[in-house]
mmCIF file of C-alpha atoms and ligand atoms in Angstrom:
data_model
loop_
_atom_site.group_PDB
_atom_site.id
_atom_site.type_symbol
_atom_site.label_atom_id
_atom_site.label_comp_id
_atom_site.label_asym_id
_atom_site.label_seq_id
_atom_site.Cartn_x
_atom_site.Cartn_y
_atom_site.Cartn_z
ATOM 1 C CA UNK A 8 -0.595 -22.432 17.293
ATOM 2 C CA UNK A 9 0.658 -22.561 20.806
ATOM 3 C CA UNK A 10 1.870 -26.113 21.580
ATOM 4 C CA UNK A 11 0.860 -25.607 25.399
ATOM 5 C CA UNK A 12 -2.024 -24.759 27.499
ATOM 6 C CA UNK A 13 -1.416 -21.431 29.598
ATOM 7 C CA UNK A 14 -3.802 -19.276 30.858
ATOM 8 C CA UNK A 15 -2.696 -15.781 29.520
ATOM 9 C CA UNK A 16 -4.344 -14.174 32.958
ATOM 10 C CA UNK A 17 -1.962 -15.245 35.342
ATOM 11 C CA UNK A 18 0.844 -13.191 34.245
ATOM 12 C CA UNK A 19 1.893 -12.019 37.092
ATOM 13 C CA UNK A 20 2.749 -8.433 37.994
ATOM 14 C CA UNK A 21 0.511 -5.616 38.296
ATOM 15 C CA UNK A 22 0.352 -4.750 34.482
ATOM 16 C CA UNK A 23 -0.512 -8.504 32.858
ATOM 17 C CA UNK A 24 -4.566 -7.600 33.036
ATOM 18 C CA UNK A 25 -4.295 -4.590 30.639
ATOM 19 C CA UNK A 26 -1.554 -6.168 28.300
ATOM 20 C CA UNK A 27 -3.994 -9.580 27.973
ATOM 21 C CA UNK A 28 -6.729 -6.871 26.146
ATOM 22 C CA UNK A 29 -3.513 -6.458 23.843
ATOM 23 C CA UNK A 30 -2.798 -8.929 20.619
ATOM 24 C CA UNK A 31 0.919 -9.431 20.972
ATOM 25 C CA UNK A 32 2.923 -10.958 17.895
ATOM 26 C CA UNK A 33 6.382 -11.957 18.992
ATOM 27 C CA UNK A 34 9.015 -11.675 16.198
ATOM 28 C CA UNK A 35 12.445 -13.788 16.588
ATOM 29 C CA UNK A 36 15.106 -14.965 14.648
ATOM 30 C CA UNK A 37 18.963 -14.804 14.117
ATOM 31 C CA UNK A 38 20.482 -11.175 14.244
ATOM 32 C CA UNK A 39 20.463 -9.568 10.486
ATOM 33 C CA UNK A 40 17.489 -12.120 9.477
ATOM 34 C CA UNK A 41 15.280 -9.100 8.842
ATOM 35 C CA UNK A 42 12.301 -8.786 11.861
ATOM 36 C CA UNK A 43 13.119 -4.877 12.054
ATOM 37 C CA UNK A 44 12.539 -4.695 8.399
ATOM 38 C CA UNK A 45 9.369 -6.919 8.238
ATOM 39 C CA UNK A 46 8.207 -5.227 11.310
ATOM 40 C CA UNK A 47 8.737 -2.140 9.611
ATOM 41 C CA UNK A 48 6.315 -3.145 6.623
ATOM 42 C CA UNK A 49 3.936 -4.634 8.561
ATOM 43 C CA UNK A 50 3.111 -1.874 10.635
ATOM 44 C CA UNK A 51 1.425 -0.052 7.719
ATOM 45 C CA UNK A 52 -0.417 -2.480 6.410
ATOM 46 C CA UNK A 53 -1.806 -2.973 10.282
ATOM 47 C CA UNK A 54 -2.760 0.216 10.458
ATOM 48 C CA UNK A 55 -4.649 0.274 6.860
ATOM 49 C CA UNK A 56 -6.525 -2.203 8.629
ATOM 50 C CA UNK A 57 -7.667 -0.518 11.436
ATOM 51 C CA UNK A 58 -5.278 -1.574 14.310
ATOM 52 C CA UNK A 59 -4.025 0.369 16.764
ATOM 53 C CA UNK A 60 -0.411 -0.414 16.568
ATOM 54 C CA UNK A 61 2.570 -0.169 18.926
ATOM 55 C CA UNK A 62 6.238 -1.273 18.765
ATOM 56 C CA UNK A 63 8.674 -2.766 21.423
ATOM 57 C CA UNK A 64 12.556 -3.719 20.491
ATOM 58 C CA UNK A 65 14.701 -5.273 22.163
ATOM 59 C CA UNK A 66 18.737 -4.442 22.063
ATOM 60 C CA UNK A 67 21.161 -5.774 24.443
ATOM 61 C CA UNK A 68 22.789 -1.755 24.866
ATOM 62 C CA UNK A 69 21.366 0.200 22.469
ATOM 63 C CA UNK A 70 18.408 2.077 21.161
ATOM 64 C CA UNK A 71 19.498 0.971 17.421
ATOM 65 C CA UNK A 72 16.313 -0.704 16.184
ATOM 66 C CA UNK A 73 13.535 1.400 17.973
ATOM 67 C CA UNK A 74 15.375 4.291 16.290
ATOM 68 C CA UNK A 75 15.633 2.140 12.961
ATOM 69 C CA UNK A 76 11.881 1.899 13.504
ATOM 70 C CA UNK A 77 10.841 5.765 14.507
ATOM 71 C CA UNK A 78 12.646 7.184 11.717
ATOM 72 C CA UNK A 79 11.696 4.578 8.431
ATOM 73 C CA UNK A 80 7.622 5.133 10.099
ATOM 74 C CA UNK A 81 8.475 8.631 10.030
ATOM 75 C CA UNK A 82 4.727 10.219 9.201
ATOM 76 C CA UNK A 83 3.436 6.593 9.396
ATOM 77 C CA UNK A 84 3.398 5.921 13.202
ATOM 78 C CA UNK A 85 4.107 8.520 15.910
ATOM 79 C CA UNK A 86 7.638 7.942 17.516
ATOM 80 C CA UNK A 87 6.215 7.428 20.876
ATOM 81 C CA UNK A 88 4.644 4.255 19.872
ATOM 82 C CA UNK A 89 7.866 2.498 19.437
ATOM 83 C CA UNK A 90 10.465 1.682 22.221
ATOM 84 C CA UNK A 91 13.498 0.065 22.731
ATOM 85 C CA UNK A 92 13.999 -2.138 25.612
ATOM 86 C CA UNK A 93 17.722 -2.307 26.861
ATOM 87 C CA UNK A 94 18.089 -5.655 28.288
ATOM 88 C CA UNK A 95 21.201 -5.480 29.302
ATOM 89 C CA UNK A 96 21.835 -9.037 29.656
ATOM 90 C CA UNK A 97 20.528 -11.502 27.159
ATOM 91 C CA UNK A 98 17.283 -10.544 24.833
ATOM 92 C CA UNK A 99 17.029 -13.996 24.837
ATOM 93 C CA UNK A 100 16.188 -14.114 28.197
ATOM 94 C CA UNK A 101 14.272 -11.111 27.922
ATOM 95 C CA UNK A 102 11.614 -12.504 26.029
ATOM 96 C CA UNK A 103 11.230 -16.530 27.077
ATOM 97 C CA UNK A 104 12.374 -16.821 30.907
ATOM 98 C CA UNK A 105 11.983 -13.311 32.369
ATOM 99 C CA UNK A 106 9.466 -10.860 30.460
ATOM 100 C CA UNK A 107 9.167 -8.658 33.005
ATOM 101 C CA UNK A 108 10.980 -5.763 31.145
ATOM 102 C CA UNK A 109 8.841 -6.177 28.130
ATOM 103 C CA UNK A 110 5.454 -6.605 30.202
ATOM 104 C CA UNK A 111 6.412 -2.852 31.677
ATOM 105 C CA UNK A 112 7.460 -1.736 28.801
ATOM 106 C CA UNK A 113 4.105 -2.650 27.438
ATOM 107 C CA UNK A 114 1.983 -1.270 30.365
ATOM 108 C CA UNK A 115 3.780 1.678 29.614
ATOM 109 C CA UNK A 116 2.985 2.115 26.174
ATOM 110 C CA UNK A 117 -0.584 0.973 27.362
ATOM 111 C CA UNK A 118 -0.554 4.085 29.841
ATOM 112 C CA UNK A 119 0.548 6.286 27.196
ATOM 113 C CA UNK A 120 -1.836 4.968 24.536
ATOM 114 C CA UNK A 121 -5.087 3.328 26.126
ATOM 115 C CA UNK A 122 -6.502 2.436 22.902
ATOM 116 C CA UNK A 123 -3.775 0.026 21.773
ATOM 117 C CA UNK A 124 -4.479 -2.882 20.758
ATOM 118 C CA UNK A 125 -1.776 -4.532 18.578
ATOM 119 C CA UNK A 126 2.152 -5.061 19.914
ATOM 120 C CA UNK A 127 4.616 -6.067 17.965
ATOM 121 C CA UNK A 128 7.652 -6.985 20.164
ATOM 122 C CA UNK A 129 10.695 -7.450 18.072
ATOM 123 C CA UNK A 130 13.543 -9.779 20.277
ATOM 124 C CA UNK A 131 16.813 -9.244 19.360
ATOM 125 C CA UNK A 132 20.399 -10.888 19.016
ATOM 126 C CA UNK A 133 18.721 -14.470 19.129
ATOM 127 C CA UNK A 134 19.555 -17.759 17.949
ATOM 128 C CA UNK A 135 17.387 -21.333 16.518
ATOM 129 C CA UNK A 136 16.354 -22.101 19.705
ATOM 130 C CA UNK A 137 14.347 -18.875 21.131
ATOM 131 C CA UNK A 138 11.004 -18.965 22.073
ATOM 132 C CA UNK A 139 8.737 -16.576 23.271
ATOM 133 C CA UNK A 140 7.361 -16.528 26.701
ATOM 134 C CA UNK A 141 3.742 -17.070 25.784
ATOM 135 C CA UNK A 142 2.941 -14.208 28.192
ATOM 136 C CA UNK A 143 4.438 -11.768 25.631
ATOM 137 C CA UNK A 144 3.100 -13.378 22.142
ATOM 138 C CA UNK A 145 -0.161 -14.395 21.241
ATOM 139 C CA UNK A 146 1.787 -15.370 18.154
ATOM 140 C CA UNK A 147 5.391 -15.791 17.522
ATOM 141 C CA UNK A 148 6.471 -15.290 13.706
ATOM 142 C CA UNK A 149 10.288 -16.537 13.702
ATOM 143 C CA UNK A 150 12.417 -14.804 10.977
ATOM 144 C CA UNK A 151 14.920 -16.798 8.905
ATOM 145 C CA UNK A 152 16.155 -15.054 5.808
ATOM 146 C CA UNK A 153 17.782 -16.694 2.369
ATOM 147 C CA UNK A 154 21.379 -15.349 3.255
ATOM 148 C CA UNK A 155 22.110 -17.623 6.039
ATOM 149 C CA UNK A 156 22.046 -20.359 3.141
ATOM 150 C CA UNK A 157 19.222 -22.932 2.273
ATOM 151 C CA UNK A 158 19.999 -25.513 4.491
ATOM 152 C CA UNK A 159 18.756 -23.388 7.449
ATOM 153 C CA UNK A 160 15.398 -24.845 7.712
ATOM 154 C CA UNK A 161 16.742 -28.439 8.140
ATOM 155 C CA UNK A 162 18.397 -27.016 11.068
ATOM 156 C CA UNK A 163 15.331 -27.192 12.937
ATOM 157 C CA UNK A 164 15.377 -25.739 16.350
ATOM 158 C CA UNK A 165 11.957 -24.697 17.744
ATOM 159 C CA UNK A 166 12.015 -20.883 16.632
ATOM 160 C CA UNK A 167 11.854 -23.074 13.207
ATOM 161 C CA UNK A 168 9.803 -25.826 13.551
ATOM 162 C CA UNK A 169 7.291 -24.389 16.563
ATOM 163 C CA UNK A 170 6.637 -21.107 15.594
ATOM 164 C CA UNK A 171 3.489 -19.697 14.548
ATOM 165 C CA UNK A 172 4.702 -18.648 11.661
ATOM 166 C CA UNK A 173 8.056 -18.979 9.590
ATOM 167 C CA UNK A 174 9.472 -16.393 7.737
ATOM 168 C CA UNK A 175 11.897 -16.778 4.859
ATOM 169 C CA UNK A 176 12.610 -13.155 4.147
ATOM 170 C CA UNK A 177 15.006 -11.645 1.401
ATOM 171 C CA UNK A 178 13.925 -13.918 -1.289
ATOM 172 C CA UNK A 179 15.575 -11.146 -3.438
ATOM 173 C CA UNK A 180 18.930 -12.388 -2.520
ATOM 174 C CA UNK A 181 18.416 -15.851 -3.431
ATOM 175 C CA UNK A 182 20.023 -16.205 -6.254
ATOM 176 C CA UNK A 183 23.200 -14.235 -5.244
ATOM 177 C CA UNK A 184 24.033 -16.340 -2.435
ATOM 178 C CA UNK A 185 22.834 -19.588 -4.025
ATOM 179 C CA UNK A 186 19.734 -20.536 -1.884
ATOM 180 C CA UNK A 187 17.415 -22.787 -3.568
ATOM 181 C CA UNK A 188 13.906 -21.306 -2.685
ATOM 182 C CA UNK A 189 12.421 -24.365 -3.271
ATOM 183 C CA UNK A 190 14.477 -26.493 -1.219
ATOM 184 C CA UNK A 191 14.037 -23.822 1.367
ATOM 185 C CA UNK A 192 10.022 -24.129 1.253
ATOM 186 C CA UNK A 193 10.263 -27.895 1.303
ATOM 187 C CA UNK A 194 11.766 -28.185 3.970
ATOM 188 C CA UNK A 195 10.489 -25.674 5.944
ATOM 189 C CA UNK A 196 7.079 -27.463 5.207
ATOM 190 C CA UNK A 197 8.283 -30.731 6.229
ATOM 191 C CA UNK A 198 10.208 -30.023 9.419
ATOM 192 C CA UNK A 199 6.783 -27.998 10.531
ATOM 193 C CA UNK A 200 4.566 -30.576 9.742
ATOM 194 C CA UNK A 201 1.797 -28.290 8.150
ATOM 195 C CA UNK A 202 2.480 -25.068 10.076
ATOM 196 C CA UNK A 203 2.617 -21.890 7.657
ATOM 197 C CA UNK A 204 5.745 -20.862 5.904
ATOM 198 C CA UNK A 205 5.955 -17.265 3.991
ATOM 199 C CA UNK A 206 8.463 -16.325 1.790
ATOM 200 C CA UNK A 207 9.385 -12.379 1.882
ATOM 201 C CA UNK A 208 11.329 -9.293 0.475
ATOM 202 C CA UNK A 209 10.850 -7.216 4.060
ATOM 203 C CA UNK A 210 12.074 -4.138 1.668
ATOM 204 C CA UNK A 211 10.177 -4.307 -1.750
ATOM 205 C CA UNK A 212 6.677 -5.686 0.600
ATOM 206 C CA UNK A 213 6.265 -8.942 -0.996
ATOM 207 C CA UNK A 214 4.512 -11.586 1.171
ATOM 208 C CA UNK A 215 4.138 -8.775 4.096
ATOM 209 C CA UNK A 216 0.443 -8.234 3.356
ATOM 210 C CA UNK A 217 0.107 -12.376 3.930
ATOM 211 C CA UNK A 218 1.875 -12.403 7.299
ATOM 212 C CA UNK A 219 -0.208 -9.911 8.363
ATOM 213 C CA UNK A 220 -3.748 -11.940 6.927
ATOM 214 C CA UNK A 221 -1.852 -14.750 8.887
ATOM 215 C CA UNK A 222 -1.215 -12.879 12.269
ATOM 216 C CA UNK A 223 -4.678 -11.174 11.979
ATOM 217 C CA UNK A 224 -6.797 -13.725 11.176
ATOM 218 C CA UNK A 225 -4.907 -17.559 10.761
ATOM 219 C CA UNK A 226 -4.741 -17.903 14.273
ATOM 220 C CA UNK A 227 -7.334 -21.026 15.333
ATOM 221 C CA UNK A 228 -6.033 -21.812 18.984
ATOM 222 C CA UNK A 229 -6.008 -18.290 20.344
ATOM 223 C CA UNK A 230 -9.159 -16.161 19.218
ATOM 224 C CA UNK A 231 -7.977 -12.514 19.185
ATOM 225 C CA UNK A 232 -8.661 -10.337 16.089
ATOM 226 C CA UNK A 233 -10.878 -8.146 17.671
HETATM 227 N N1 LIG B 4 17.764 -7.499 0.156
HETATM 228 C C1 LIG B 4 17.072 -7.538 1.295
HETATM 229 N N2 LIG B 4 17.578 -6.985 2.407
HETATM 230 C C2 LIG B 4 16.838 -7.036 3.543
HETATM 231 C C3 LIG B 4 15.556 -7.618 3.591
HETATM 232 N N3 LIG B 4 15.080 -7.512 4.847
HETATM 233 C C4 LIG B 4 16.036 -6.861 5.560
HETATM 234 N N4 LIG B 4 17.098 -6.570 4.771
HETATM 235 C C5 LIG B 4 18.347 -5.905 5.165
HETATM 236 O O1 LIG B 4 19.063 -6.800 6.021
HETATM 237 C C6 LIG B 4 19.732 -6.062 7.045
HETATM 238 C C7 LIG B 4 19.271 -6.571 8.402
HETATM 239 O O2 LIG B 4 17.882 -6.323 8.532
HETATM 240 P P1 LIG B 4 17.209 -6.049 9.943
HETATM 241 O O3 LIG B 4 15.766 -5.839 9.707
HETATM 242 O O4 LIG B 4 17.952 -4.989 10.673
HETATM 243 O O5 LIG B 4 17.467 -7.463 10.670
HETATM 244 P P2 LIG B 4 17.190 -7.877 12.187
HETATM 245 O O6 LIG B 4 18.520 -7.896 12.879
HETATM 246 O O7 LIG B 4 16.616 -9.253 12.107
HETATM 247 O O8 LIG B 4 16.235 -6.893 12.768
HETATM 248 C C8 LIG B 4 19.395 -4.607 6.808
HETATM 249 O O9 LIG B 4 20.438 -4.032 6.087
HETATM 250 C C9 LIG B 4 18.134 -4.653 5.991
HETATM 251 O O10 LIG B 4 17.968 -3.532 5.146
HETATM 252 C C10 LIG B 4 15.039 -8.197 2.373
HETATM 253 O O11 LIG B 4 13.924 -8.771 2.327
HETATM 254 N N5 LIG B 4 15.838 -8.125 1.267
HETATM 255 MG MG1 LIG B 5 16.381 -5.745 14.441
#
């Protein structure tokens, strides 16, 4: 899980004690890869299983995803549970060097809705080598999808190889673009030396309900499924 050693209680800033309580999964990956969509079907399925879910985006000018988000939940999850950060400068740096407009955006959402206790934070308009600031995920899911071709995961870059979790979403375009599944999964699973690979269709639901087993329970280093 995470490759480092960090006390998550010394996030600084007068809102990191309420957002520790919090399991945070971190969803990256290249712009168009999918992590709205997945994020969109994983929110039900959290919910079926009793968590109390909330949802941060992050756009570099816009509101685009967090209204993406409202409107396909629509009935599902209440529009106030979802936000969009506007970071103005890089999302990028948003979410690895300088969290600090997530964190509030988070103690926010915390204010609003006490009983949270599951954060998705979607990071937008990334590219192979984001990470998450660990103060913001608990874990990271990075989000490749079969469209940017099937040579992708030999790329590496640590969104690929480090991540909690890889993603391989729109396994229903395979075979239009030419990506080899298999090859895909092969080498996903070598260049992350064991860590979990799941293959999805973020639209149809297949493999959703097994990232969420994996971000709910498949977690070893940090014990947070409460
Ligand atoms: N066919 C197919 N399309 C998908 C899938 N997941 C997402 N999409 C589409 O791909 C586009 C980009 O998805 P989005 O979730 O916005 O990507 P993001 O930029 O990573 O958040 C949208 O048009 C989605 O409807 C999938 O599994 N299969
Ligand atoms: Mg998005």
């Amino acid at each position: 899980m995470h490759q480092h050693h960090h006390p998550h209680t010394t996030v600084s800033g007068p809102t990191g004690t309420a957002l520790d309580h919090v399991f945070k999964i971190g969803v990256g990956g290249p712009v168009g890869s999918g992590k709205t969509a997945l994020i969109e079907a994983l929110v039900p399925i959290l919910l079926e299983r009793g968590r109390d879910v909330a949802v941060i985006t992050n756009d570099i000018y816009t509101q685009e995803d967090a209204e993406h988000v409202r409107r396909t939940l629509d009935g599902v999850l209440d529009p106030a549970r979802v936000v969009g950060v506007e970071t103005g400068s890089c999302p990028h740096t948003a979410v690895r060097d300088d969290p600090t407009m997530n964190l509030a955006a988070g103690a926010e959402l915390l204010e609003r809705f006490p009983d949270i206790d599951t954060l998705l934070y979607e990071s937008g308009g990334d590219n192979l080598t984001l990470t998450f600031s660990p103060a913001l995920a608990d874990v990271y899911v990075f989000v490749l999808d079969t469209g940017e071709g099937d040579k992708m995961p030999r790329k590496r870059g640590p969104g690929i190889t480090d991540s909690d979790l890889l993603v391989i979403n729109k396994i229903d375009i395979a075979p239009y673009v030419r990506a080899d599944l298999e090859v895909m999964a092969r080498d996903a699973d070598r260049v992350r030396q064991g860590r979990p690979v799941i293959l999805t269709d973020s639209l149809k639901g297949t493999g959703v309900p097994e990232v969420a087993d994996f971000v709910l329970s498949g977690r070893p280093a940090c014990s947070p499924a409460r």
